[in-house]
Amino acid sequence: DLTVIPNGVLTHTANAATPVYSLNVTVGRDLVVGGSIDVNGKGYDTAQGPGKGYPSQGAGGHGGEGGYWGNIGGWEDKAGTCYGSVTSPVTLGSGGQSGPGGGAIRLVVAGRTVVEGTLSANGADLGNSAAGAGGSVWLTTDTLVGTGTMCADGGRGGYFSTWGYSHGGGGRVAVYLGTGNNVGGVQLRAASLRGANPTHTGGGAGT
C-alpha cells in the first residue's frame, strides 16, 4: 500500500527546456491520497515546450490551446497549440511567456485508489502576464473512490485593465478502471479560466 497522509506531498523535480522528470508510481495494493500528489508548475519552463506561448503575452497550450492577450481578432498566433495523447497522457504542459506548465503523473494501482486530497498537474498561477498549460494525470486502478480532485488545469494569468492577461490551456486527465465505471465523488478536471475578455484571454479546456 501507499498512503499520502494529510499535509503530505508527493512530487517530482521541475523540468526546464526538455522533458526529463515525471512521477511514475506502481502500487501493488491500495493507494490512499489524503494529502496531495502535486506537480503544479513543474512541466516545461517559461516559454518552452511544443505548445509554448509566443510574444506578446501568449499562454501555453497542451490539451487545450493557450489564451492570448490583445485586441480581439489579433495576435491569435501567439497562443500555444495542442499536442499529446487523449488516451495515454504522459506529456508535460508547455510554458507560457511568463510561467511554467504542469508536470506529469502516471499511477498504476493494482487495488483501490482513494482520493480525499488532490492529484494535480496544473500550470503555475501568476500575478501577471501569460501562464503555462496544465500537464498530465493518468491513473490505472481497479476502483476509484473519494471526494477529492484530480486536475490538470491551465495556470491562472493575472489581471490587467479591461483586457486581462492570458490563462494557460487545460492539460490532460485519463482514468482507467478495472471494475465498473464509477469514480465516486472524485472531481476530474482539465480546465482553463475565462479572462476579462473570454474570447481570447481564456485558454481552451483540456481533455
C-alpha positions as protocol buffer text, in pm:
chain_id: "A"
residue {
  index: 1
  type: ASP
  ca { x: 0 y: 0 z: 0 }
}
residue {
  index: 2
  type: LEU
  ca { x: 92 y: 365 z: -45 }
}
residue {
  index: 3
  type: THR
  ca { x: -61 y: 641 z: 168 }
}
residue {
  index: 4
  type: VAL
  ca { x: -4 y: 1015 z: 123 }
}
residue {
  index: 5
  type: ILE
  ca { x: -105 y: 1146 z: 463 }
}
residue {
  index: 6
  type: PRO
  ca { x: -293 y: 1476 z: 515 }
}
residue {
  index: 7
  type: ASN
  ca { x: -50 y: 1766 z: 456 }
}
residue {
  index: 8
  type: GLY
  ca { x: 190 y: 1522 z: 290 }
}
residue {
  index: 9
  type: VAL
  ca { x: 315 y: 1597 z: -64 }
}
residue {
  index: 10
  type: LEU
  ca { x: 448 y: 1364 z: -334 }
}
residue {
  index: 11
  type: THR
  ca { x: 604 y: 1542 z: -633 }
}
residue {
  index: 12
  type: HIS
  ca { x: 880 y: 1541 z: -896 }
}
residue {
  index: 13
  type: THR
  ca { x: 1164 y: 1777 z: -983 }
}
residue {
  index: 14
  type: ALA
  ca { x: 1085 y: 2075 z: -1205 }
}
residue {
  index: 15
  type: ASN
  ca { x: 1175 y: 2047 z: -1573 }
}
residue {
  index: 16
  type: ALA
  ca { x: 1340 y: 2306 z: -1794 }
}
residue {
  index: 17
  type: ALA
  ca { x: 1354 y: 2314 z: -2175 }
}
residue {
  index: 18
  type: THR
  ca { x: 1347 y: 1936 z: -2224 }
}
residue {
  index: 19
  type: PRO
  ca { x: 1126 y: 1666 z: -2064 }
}
residue {
  index: 20
  type: VAL
  ca { x: 1341 y: 1489 z: -1802 }
}
residue {
  index: 21
  type: TYR
  ca { x: 1131 y: 1449 z: -1488 }
}
residue {
  index: 22
  type: SER
  ca { x: 788 y: 1296 z: -1428 }
}
residue {
  index: 23
  type: LEU
  ca { x: 624 y: 1098 z: -1147 }
}
residue {
  index: 24
  type: ASN
  ca { x: 572 y: 728 z: -1226 }
}
residue {
  index: 25
  type: VAL
  ca { x: 447 y: 511 z: -939 }
}
residue {
  index: 26
  type: THR
  ca { x: 326 y: 149 z: -933 }
}
residue {
  index: 27
  type: VAL
  ca { x: 136 y: 36 z: -622 }
}
residue {
  index: 28
  type: GLY
  ca { x: 88 y: -336 z: -557 }
}
residue {
  index: 29
  type: ARG
  ca { x: -224 y: -293 z: -345 }
}
residue {
  index: 30
  type: ASP
  ca { x: -415 y: 26 z: -249 }
}
residue {
  index: 31
  type: LEU
  ca { x: -336 y: 397 z: -290 }
}
residue {
  index: 32
  type: VAL
  ca { x: -479 y: 645 z: -40 }
}
residue {
  index: 33
  type: VAL
  ca { x: -429 y: 1017 z: -107 }
}
residue {
  index: 34
  type: GLY
  ca { x: -520 y: 1224 z: 198 }
}
residue {
  index: 35
  type: GLY
  ca { x: -267 y: 1496 z: 117 }
}
residue {
  index: 36
  type: SER
  ca { x: -152 y: 1584 z: -234 }
}
residue {
  index: 37
  type: ILE
  ca { x: 32 y: 1445 z: -531 }
}
residue {
  index: 38
  type: ASP
  ca { x: 135 y: 1783 z: -667 }
}
residue {
  index: 39
  type: VAL
  ca { x: 343 y: 1859 z: -977 }
}
residue {
  index: 40
  type: ASN
  ca { x: 200 y: 2206 z: -1035 }
}
residue {
  index: 41
  type: GLY
  ca { x: 433 y: 2430 z: -1235 }
}
residue {
  index: 42
  type: LYS
  ca { x: 688 y: 2150 z: -1287 }
}
residue {
  index: 43
  type: GLY
  ca { x: 640 y: 2096 z: -1660 }
}
residue {
  index: 44
  type: TYR
  ca { x: 819 y: 2283 z: -1936 }
}
residue {
  index: 45
  type: ASP
  ca { x: 976 y: 2604 z: -1813 }
}
residue {
  index: 46
  type: THR
  ca { x: 868 y: 2954 z: -1914 }
}
residue {
  index: 47
  type: ALA
  ca { x: 831 y: 2988 z: -2295 }
}
residue {
  index: 48
  type: GLN
  ca { x: 942 y: 2626 z: -2350 }
}
residue {
  index: 49
  type: GLY
  ca { x: 776 y: 2315 z: -2493 }
}
residue {
  index: 50
  type: PRO
  ca { x: 588 y: 2213 z: -2810 }
}
residue {
  index: 51
  type: GLY
  ca { x: 289 y: 2429 z: -2713 }
}
residue {
  index: 52
  type: LYS
  ca { x: 482 y: 2728 z: -2578 }
}
residue {
  index: 53
  type: GLY
  ca { x: 328 y: 3074 z: -2583 }
}
residue {
  index: 54
  type: TYR
  ca { x: 490 y: 3340 z: -2801 }
}
residue {
  index: 55
  type: PRO
  ca { x: 548 y: 3712 z: -2751 }
}
residue {
  index: 56
  type: SER
  ca { x: 348 y: 3911 z: -2686 }
}
residue {
  index: 57
  type: GLN
  ca { x: 154 y: 3752 z: -2399 }
}
residue {
  index: 58
  type: GLY
  ca { x: 81 y: 3409 z: -2545 }
}
residue {
  index: 59
  type: ALA
  ca { x: -14 y: 3145 z: -2284 }
}
residue {
  index: 60
  type: GLY
  ca { x: 98 y: 2782 z: -2304 }
}
residue {
  index: 61
  type: GLY
  ca { x: -108 y: 2508 z: -2469 }
}
residue {
  index: 62
  type: HIS
  ca { x: -137 y: 2130 z: -2418 }
}
residue {
  index: 63
  type: GLY
  ca { x: -477 y: 1959 z: -2406 }
}
residue {
  index: 64
  type: GLY
  ca { x: -634 y: 2294 z: -2492 }
}
residue {
  index: 65
  type: GLU
  ca { x: -492 y: 2595 z: -2673 }
}
residue {
  index: 66
  type: GLY
  ca { x: -346 y: 2874 z: -2462 }
}
residue {
  index: 67
  type: GLY
  ca { x: -506 y: 3214 z: -2429 }
}
residue {
  index: 68
  type: TYR
  ca { x: -353 y: 3532 z: -2568 }
}
residue {
  index: 69
  type: TRP
  ca { x: -358 y: 3897 z: -2475 }
}
residue {
  index: 70
  type: GLY
  ca { x: -450 y: 4163 z: -2726 }
}
residue {
  index: 71
  type: ASN
  ca { x: -729 y: 4304 z: -2934 }
}
residue {
  index: 72
  type: ILE
  ca { x: -995 y: 4060 z: -3049 }
}
residue {
  index: 73
  type: GLY
  ca { x: -902 y: 3942 z: -3396 }
}
residue {
  index: 74
  type: GLY
  ca { x: -531 y: 3997 z: -3341 }
}
residue {
  index: 75
  type: TRP
  ca { x: -239 y: 3800 z: -3202 }
}
residue {
  index: 76
  type: GLU
  ca { x: -414 y: 3463 z: -3210 }
}
residue {
  index: 77
  type: ASP
  ca { x: -91 y: 3316 z: -3349 }
}
residue {
  index: 78
  type: LYS
  ca { x: 80 y: 3387 z: -3017 }
}
residue {
  index: 79
  type: ALA
  ca { x: -124 y: 3127 z: -2826 }
}
residue {
  index: 80
  type: GLY
  ca { x: 33 y: 2787 z: -2753 }
}
residue {
  index: 81
  type: THR
  ca { x: -106 y: 2494 z: -2956 }
}
residue {
  index: 82
  type: CYS
  ca { x: -236 y: 2148 z: -2858 }
}
residue {
  index: 83
  type: TYR
  ca { x: -37 y: 1821 z: -2851 }
}
residue {
  index: 84
  type: GLY
  ca { x: -14 y: 1493 z: -2660 }
}
residue {
  index: 85
  type: SER
  ca { x: -239 y: 1187 z: -2622 }
}
residue {
  index: 86
  type: VAL
  ca { x: -602 y: 1192 z: -2508 }
}
residue {
  index: 87
  type: THR
  ca { x: -600 y: 824 z: -2405 }
}
residue {
  index: 88
  type: SER
  ca { x: -245 y: 786 z: -2265 }
}
residue {
  index: 89
  type: PRO
  ca { x: -135 y: 1128 z: -2142 }
}
residue {
  index: 90
  type: VAL
  ca { x: 228 y: 1149 z: -2031 }
}
residue {
  index: 91
  type: THR
  ca { x: 338 y: 1484 z: -2175 }
}
residue {
  index: 92
  type: LEU
  ca { x: 430 y: 1793 z: -1975 }
}
residue {
  index: 93
  type: GLY
  ca { x: 238 y: 2118 z: -2001 }
}
residue {
  index: 94
  type: SER
  ca { x: 413 y: 2389 z: -2204 }
}
residue {
  index: 95
  type: GLY
  ca { x: 523 y: 2720 z: -2057 }
}
residue {
  index: 96
  type: GLY
  ca { x: 355 y: 3048 z: -2132 }
}
residue {
  index: 97
  type: GLN
  ca { x: 551 y: 3367 z: -2189 }
}
residue {
  index: 98
  type: SER
  ca { x: 587 y: 3423 z: -1815 }
}
residue {
  index: 99
  type: GLY
  ca { x: 531 y: 3092 z: -1634 }
}
residue {
  index: 100
  type: PRO
  ca { x: 589 y: 2715 z: -1647 }
}
residue {
  index: 101
  type: GLY
  ca { x: 340 y: 2442 z: -1732 }
}
residue {
  index: 102
  type: GLY
  ca { x: 226 y: 2148 z: -1520 }
}
residue {
  index: 103
  type: GLY
  ca { x: 420 y: 1826 z: -1472 }
}
residue {
  index: 104
  type: ALA
  ca { x: 317 y: 1465 z: -1538 }
}
residue {
  index: 105
  type: ILE
  ca { x: 174 y: 1197 z: -1306 }
}
residue {
  index: 106
  type: ARG
  ca { x: 143 y: 828 z: -1403 }
}
residue {
  index: 107
  type: LEU
  ca { x: -6 y: 591 z: -1144 }
}
residue {
  index: 108
  type: VAL
  ca { x: -72 y: 218 z: -1179 }
}
residue {
  index: 109
  type: VAL
  ca { x: -261 y: 81 z: -877 }
}
residue {
  index: 110
  type: ALA
  ca { x: -348 y: -289 z: -850 }
}
residue {
  index: 111
  type: GLY
  ca { x: -618 y: -233 z: -591 }
}
residue {
  index: 112
  type: ARG
  ca { x: -837 y: 56 z: -483 }
}
residue {
  index: 113
  type: THR
  ca { x: -750 y: 425 z: -515 }
}
residue {
  index: 114
  type: VAL
  ca { x: -896 y: 659 z: -255 }
}
residue {
  index: 115
  type: VAL
  ca { x: -865 y: 1031 z: -329 }
}
residue {
  index: 116
  type: GLU
  ca { x: -965 y: 1263 z: -47 }
}
residue {
  index: 117
  type: GLY
  ca { x: -693 y: 1517 z: -122 }
}
residue {
  index: 118
  type: THR
  ca { x: -565 y: 1625 z: -465 }
}
residue {
  index: 119
  type: LEU
  ca { x: -373 y: 1489 z: -761 }
}
residue {
  index: 120
  type: SER
  ca { x: -274 y: 1799 z: -955 }
}
residue {
  index: 121
  type: ALA
  ca { x: -60 y: 1885 z: -1256 }
}
residue {
  index: 122
  type: ASN
  ca { x: -166 y: 2247 z: -1303 }
}
residue {
  index: 123
  type: GLY
  ca { x: 23 y: 2521 z: -1480 }
}
residue {
  index: 124
  type: ALA
  ca { x: 173 y: 2776 z: -1241 }
}
residue {
  index: 125
  type: ASP
  ca { x: -53 y: 3063 z: -1132 }
}
residue {
  index: 126
  type: LEU
  ca { x: 89 y: 3409 z: -1197 }
}
residue {
  index: 127
  type: GLY
  ca { x: 40 y: 3763 z: -1076 }
}
residue {
  index: 128
  type: ASN
  ca { x: 60 y: 3891 z: -1431 }
}
residue {
  index: 129
  type: SER
  ca { x: 124 y: 3802 z: -1794 }
}
residue {
  index: 130
  type: ALA
  ca { x: 75 y: 3470 z: -1979 }
}
residue {
  index: 131
  type: ALA
  ca { x: 53 y: 3143 z: -1783 }
}
residue {
  index: 132
  type: GLY
  ca { x: 160 y: 2785 z: -1861 }
}
residue {
  index: 133
  type: ALA
  ca { x: -65 y: 2494 z: -1960 }
}
residue {
  index: 134
  type: GLY
  ca { x: -183 y: 2206 z: -1744 }
}
residue {
  index: 135
  type: GLY
  ca { x: 20 y: 1885 z: -1756 }
}
residue {
  index: 136
  type: SER
  ca { x: -90 y: 1518 z: -1744 }
}
residue {
  index: 137
  type: VAL
  ca { x: -256 y: 1288 z: -1490 }
}
residue {
  index: 138
  type: TRP
  ca { x: -301 y: 921 z: -1594 }
}
residue {
  index: 139
  type: LEU
  ca { x: -439 y: 671 z: -1344 }
}
residue {
  index: 140
  type: THR
  ca { x: -498 y: 299 z: -1394 }
}
residue {
  index: 141
  type: THR
  ca { x: -667 y: 135 z: -1095 }
}
residue {
  index: 142
  type: ASP
  ca { x: -921 y: -130 z: -1003 }
}
residue {
  index: 143
  type: THR
  ca { x: -1163 y: 116 z: -841 }
}
residue {
  index: 144
  type: LEU
  ca { x: -1166 y: 488 z: -761 }
}
residue {
  index: 145
  type: VAL
  ca { x: -1349 y: 642 z: -465 }
}
residue {
  index: 146
  type: GLY
  ca { x: -1335 y: 958 z: -254 }
}
residue {
  index: 147
  type: THR
  ca { x: -1435 y: 1324 z: -262 }
}
residue {
  index: 148
  type: GLY
  ca { x: -1107 y: 1480 z: -373 }
}
residue {
  index: 149
  type: THR
  ca { x: -985 y: 1624 z: -703 }
}
residue {
  index: 150
  type: MET
  ca { x: -774 y: 1509 z: -997 }
}
residue {
  index: 151
  type: CYS
  ca { x: -684 y: 1803 z: -1219 }
}
residue {
  index: 152
  type: ALA
  ca { x: -453 y: 1934 z: -1488 }
}
residue {
  index: 153
  type: ASP
  ca { x: -575 y: 2293 z: -1513 }
}
residue {
  index: 154
  type: GLY
  ca { x: -409 y: 2572 z: -1705 }
}
residue {
  index: 155
  type: GLY
  ca { x: -227 y: 2830 z: -1495 }
}
residue {
  index: 156
  type: ARG
  ca { x: -404 y: 3150 z: -1394 }
}
residue {
  index: 157
  type: GLY
  ca { x: -282 y: 3467 z: -1561 }
}
residue {
  index: 158
  type: GLY
  ca { x: -300 y: 3796 z: -1376 }
}
residue {
  index: 159
  type: TYR
  ca { x: -533 y: 4088 z: -1442 }
}
residue {
  index: 160
  type: PHE
  ca { x: -460 y: 4399 z: -1643 }
}
residue {
  index: 161
  type: SER
  ca { x: -706 y: 4680 z: -1709 }
}
residue {
  index: 162
  type: THR
  ca { x: -1016 y: 4569 z: -1902 }
}
residue {
  index: 163
  type: TRP
  ca { x: -833 y: 4309 z: -2108 }
}
residue {
  index: 164
  type: GLY
  ca { x: -678 y: 4077 z: -1855 }
}
residue {
  index: 165
  type: TYR
  ca { x: -368 y: 3868 z: -1904 }
}
residue {
  index: 166
  type: SER
  ca { x: -398 y: 3528 z: -2067 }
}
residue {
  index: 167
  type: HIS
  ca { x: -457 y: 3192 z: -1898 }
}
residue {
  index: 168
  type: GLY
  ca { x: -290 y: 2861 z: -1984 }
}
residue {
  index: 169
  type: GLY
  ca { x: -475 y: 2588 z: -2173 }
}
residue {
  index: 170
  type: GLY
  ca { x: -606 y: 2283 z: -1987 }
}
residue {
  index: 171
  type: GLY
  ca { x: -395 y: 1968 z: -1973 }
}
residue {
  index: 172
  type: ARG
  ca { x: -496 y: 1602 z: -1996 }
}
residue {
  index: 173
  type: VAL
  ca { x: -652 y: 1363 z: -1741 }
}
residue {
  index: 174
  type: ALA
  ca { x: -725 y: 993 z: -1807 }
}
residue {
  index: 175
  type: VAL
  ca { x: -865 y: 729 z: -1570 }
}
residue {
  index: 176
  type: TYR
  ca { x: -895 y: 356 z: -1643 }
}
residue {
  index: 177
  type: LEU
  ca { x: -1090 y: 133 z: -1405 }
}
residue {
  index: 178
  type: GLY
  ca { x: -1059 y: -244 z: -1380 }
}
residue {
  index: 179
  type: THR
  ca { x: -1400 y: -278 z: -1213 }
}
residue {
  index: 180
  type: GLY
  ca { x: -1709 y: -75 z: -1301 }
}
residue {
  index: 181
  type: ASN
  ca { x: -1727 y: 279 z: -1434 }
}
residue {
  index: 182
  type: ASN
  ca { x: -1797 y: 487 z: -1122 }
}
residue {
  index: 183
  type: VAL
  ca { x: -1540 y: 737 z: -991 }
}
residue {
  index: 184
  type: GLY
  ca { x: -1737 y: 812 z: -676 }
}
residue {
  index: 185
  type: GLY
  ca { x: -1727 y: 1177 z: -574 }
}
residue {
  index: 186
  type: VAL
  ca { x: -1383 y: 1245 z: -722 }
}
residue {
  index: 187
  type: GLN
  ca { x: -1380 y: 1553 z: -945 }
}
residue {
  index: 188
  type: LEU
  ca { x: -1188 y: 1517 z: -1274 }
}
residue {
  index: 189
  type: ARG
  ca { x: -1087 y: 1844 z: -1440 }
}
residue {
  index: 190
  type: ALA
  ca { x: -860 y: 1990 z: -1709 }
}
residue {
  index: 191
  type: ALA
  ca { x: -990 y: 2345 z: -1728 }
}
residue {
  index: 192
  type: SER
  ca { x: -878 y: 2689 z: -1836 }
}
residue {
  index: 193
  type: LEU
  ca { x: -1004 y: 3005 z: -1674 }
}
residue {
  index: 194
  type: ARG
  ca { x: -1207 y: 3262 z: -1860 }
}
residue {
  index: 195
  type: GLY
  ca { x: -1037 y: 3600 z: -1885 }
}
residue {
  index: 196
  type: ALA
  ca { x: -1169 y: 3955 z: -1870 }
}
residue {
  index: 197
  type: ASN
  ca { x: -1226 y: 3909 z: -2243 }
}
residue {
  index: 198
  type: PRO
  ca { x: -1309 y: 3536 z: -2257 }
}
residue {
  index: 199
  type: THR
  ca { x: -1292 y: 3522 z: -2638 }
}
residue {
  index: 200
  type: HIS
  ca { x: -915 y: 3544 z: -2623 }
}
residue {
  index: 201
  type: THR
  ca { x: -758 y: 3574 z: -2278 }
}
residue {
  index: 202
  type: GLY
  ca { x: -906 y: 3242 z: -2165 }
}
residue {
  index: 203
  type: GLY
  ca { x: -741 y: 2925 z: -2294 }
}
residue {
  index: 204
  type: GLY
  ca { x: -911 y: 2611 z: -2424 }
}
residue {
  index: 205
  type: ALA
  ca { x: -1034 y: 2331 z: -2199 }
}
residue {
  index: 206
  type: GLY
  ca { x: -818 y: 2020 z: -2191 }
}
residue {
  index: 207
  type: THR
  ca { x: -925 y: 1657 z: -2210 }
}
